[in-house]
């Protein structure tokens, strides 16, 4: 069930067995992975042409980026070489940015191993690293030559990271696909679900459809992928990227943004209905402790989607549809969050 992204000159997301995924990886170019994957799959990696970064978001830094560039050049990566990114979203974003910039761009292949990377970060061509000014601030659009996707990798993924990825799966259902929403509500999707691959493939094709409609983020369509992310990113920044996983932050963000849409009269969806789905998957629907709402709304005011006065938020209007709304009153947002979280 391959999924083509970007038309004739685009690339395929190929659904493979784990054996087929490894085929040829160690024979050409340079493989980049993280320390966790390296220790679990050490027999699959060759010892040559391999770069191993520390697992975790802190590796998406300028220091690690320059060190990886140095290592791939020392390993002899040429202009016609290939970078293989074997890992979650951190490896994919960093390795993809290395591939986008070394020799002014070499080919790369994404081999996503986390649920989040399979359904989201490996498709769409956004690559980059974090700076002290914020997340993903240095980056590029650089499409992979191919995405090799094997859901077998999920068997070794820690359960909290499976749950983390489920937040993005649930997001797709609210913004685009009511049938998927009904499926996710009817029975908890788990590693054992017979339709796991089908659900992953559905998410990949939704991401493909959205990205193809607005590759360079010009028309605002791609912004619908940010449902829950304006509040979610602000919560992550307040947390300092220490405790909260991205999926947890955006789950709380989606409930909050559903409540904002309801108060603004943009949607009739009861935010409790949104919260129930996240509850089913063990995702948080409100922050654990007290949140400084002045600071949170200030952080939201710095979001790059904002145009003109007020906030720009991607809000679900009816289940399965989402639109970017401009000029949302910050005071109203603060009052909604105060009612929801206190
Ligand atoms: N480029 C994009 O469009 C895009 C979209 C969404 C998120 N992202 C980025 O993705 C990153 C988050 O991705 P993530 O959640 O995959 O985080 P991650 O890459 O840190 O992976 C999560 C953890 O799971 C481990 N892991 C991954 N696959 C495994 C496996 N099969 N078996 C055992 N352990 C495994 C990793 O070592 C890590 O400890 C963030 O940096 C975010 O900014 C990018």
Short mmCIF file of N, CA and C in Angstrom, two decimals, residues 3 16 50 61 73 75 79 82 91 111 138 159-160 171 186-187 196 200 209-210 229 233 250 287 299 303 305 319 327:
data_model
loop_
_atom_site.label_atom_id
_atom_site.label_comp_id
_atom_site.label_asym_id
_atom_site.label_seq_id
_atom_site.Cartn_x
_atom_site.Cartn_y
_atom_site.Cartn_z
N UNK A 3 2.08 5.03 -0.76
CA UNK A 3 1.36 6.30 -0.91
C UNK A 3 2.31 7.28 -1.58
N UNK A 16 6.49 -1.44 4.38
CA UNK A 16 7.36 -2.60 4.19
C UNK A 16 7.40 -3.47 5.43
N UNK A 50 28.22 5.09 10.03
CA UNK A 50 27.12 5.24 10.97
C UNK A 50 27.40 6.40 11.91
N UNK A 61 20.13 20.36 18.20
CA UNK A 61 20.78 21.62 18.54
C UNK A 61 21.81 21.96 17.47
N UNK A 73 30.93 14.15 6.78
CA UNK A 73 31.99 14.49 5.81
C UNK A 73 33.23 13.64 6.05
N UNK A 75 33.17 10.69 7.11
CA UNK A 75 32.85 9.35 6.60
C UNK A 75 32.82 9.32 5.07
N UNK A 79 28.53 14.44 -2.79
CA UNK A 79 27.37 15.15 -3.32
C UNK A 79 26.28 14.18 -3.81
N UNK A 82 23.84 9.41 -0.04
CA UNK A 82 22.49 9.38 0.56
C UNK A 82 22.62 9.39 2.08
N UNK A 91 15.57 12.36 15.02
CA UNK A 91 16.56 11.92 14.02
C UNK A 91 16.14 12.41 12.63
N UNK A 111 13.41 6.69 7.55
CA UNK A 111 12.94 5.41 8.08
C UNK A 111 12.37 5.70 9.47
N UNK A 138 15.60 26.93 12.84
CA UNK A 138 16.54 26.88 11.73
C UNK A 138 16.20 25.63 10.92
N UNK A 159 5.79 2.54 25.56
CA UNK A 159 4.34 2.82 25.48
C UNK A 159 4.00 4.31 25.56
N UNK A 160 4.77 5.08 26.35
CA UNK A 160 4.41 6.51 26.46
C UNK A 160 4.63 7.24 25.14
N UNK A 171 -5.66 14.03 16.25
CA UNK A 171 -5.76 15.36 15.61
C UNK A 171 -6.25 15.23 14.16
N UNK A 186 -14.58 4.26 18.91
CA UNK A 186 -15.27 2.97 19.10
C UNK A 186 -14.43 2.00 19.92
N UNK A 187 -13.14 1.96 19.65
CA UNK A 187 -12.27 1.00 20.33
C UNK A 187 -10.86 1.55 20.34
N UNK A 196 -4.10 -1.43 12.68
CA UNK A 196 -3.09 -0.41 13.02
C UNK A 196 -2.42 0.17 11.76
N UNK A 200 -2.46 4.00 10.34
CA UNK A 200 -1.23 4.76 10.06
C UNK A 200 -1.26 5.24 8.60
N UNK A 209 -2.37 14.82 1.61
CA UNK A 209 -3.37 15.69 0.99
C UNK A 209 -3.21 17.14 1.43
N UNK A 210 -2.95 17.33 2.72
CA UNK A 210 -2.82 18.70 3.26
C UNK A 210 -1.54 19.35 2.71
N UNK A 229 -1.90 23.20 18.48
CA UNK A 229 -0.46 23.46 18.62
C UNK A 229 -0.14 24.85 19.15
N UNK A 233 2.23 24.43 21.97
CA UNK A 233 3.61 24.92 21.92
C UNK A 233 3.92 25.85 23.09
N UNK A 250 -0.10 18.90 23.04
CA UNK A 250 -1.11 19.26 22.02
C UNK A 250 -2.48 18.66 22.33
N UNK A 287 -3.51 20.93 32.23
CA UNK A 287 -2.21 20.89 32.89
C UNK A 287 -2.32 20.40 34.33
N UNK A 299 3.10 34.15 25.19
CA UNK A 299 3.84 33.22 24.32
C UNK A 299 3.03 32.93 23.06
N UNK A 303 3.39 33.54 18.35
CA UNK A 303 3.29 32.46 17.36
C UNK A 303 3.41 33.00 15.94
N UNK A 305 2.07 32.13 13.21
CA UNK A 305 0.85 32.18 12.38
C UNK A 305 0.12 33.51 12.49
N UNK A 319 -16.81 18.45 13.29
CA UNK A 319 -15.88 17.31 13.25
C UNK A 319 -15.46 17.02 11.81
N UNK A 327 -7.47 37.08 14.22
CA UNK A 327 -8.08 38.12 15.05
C UNK A 327 -8.81 37.60 16.28
#
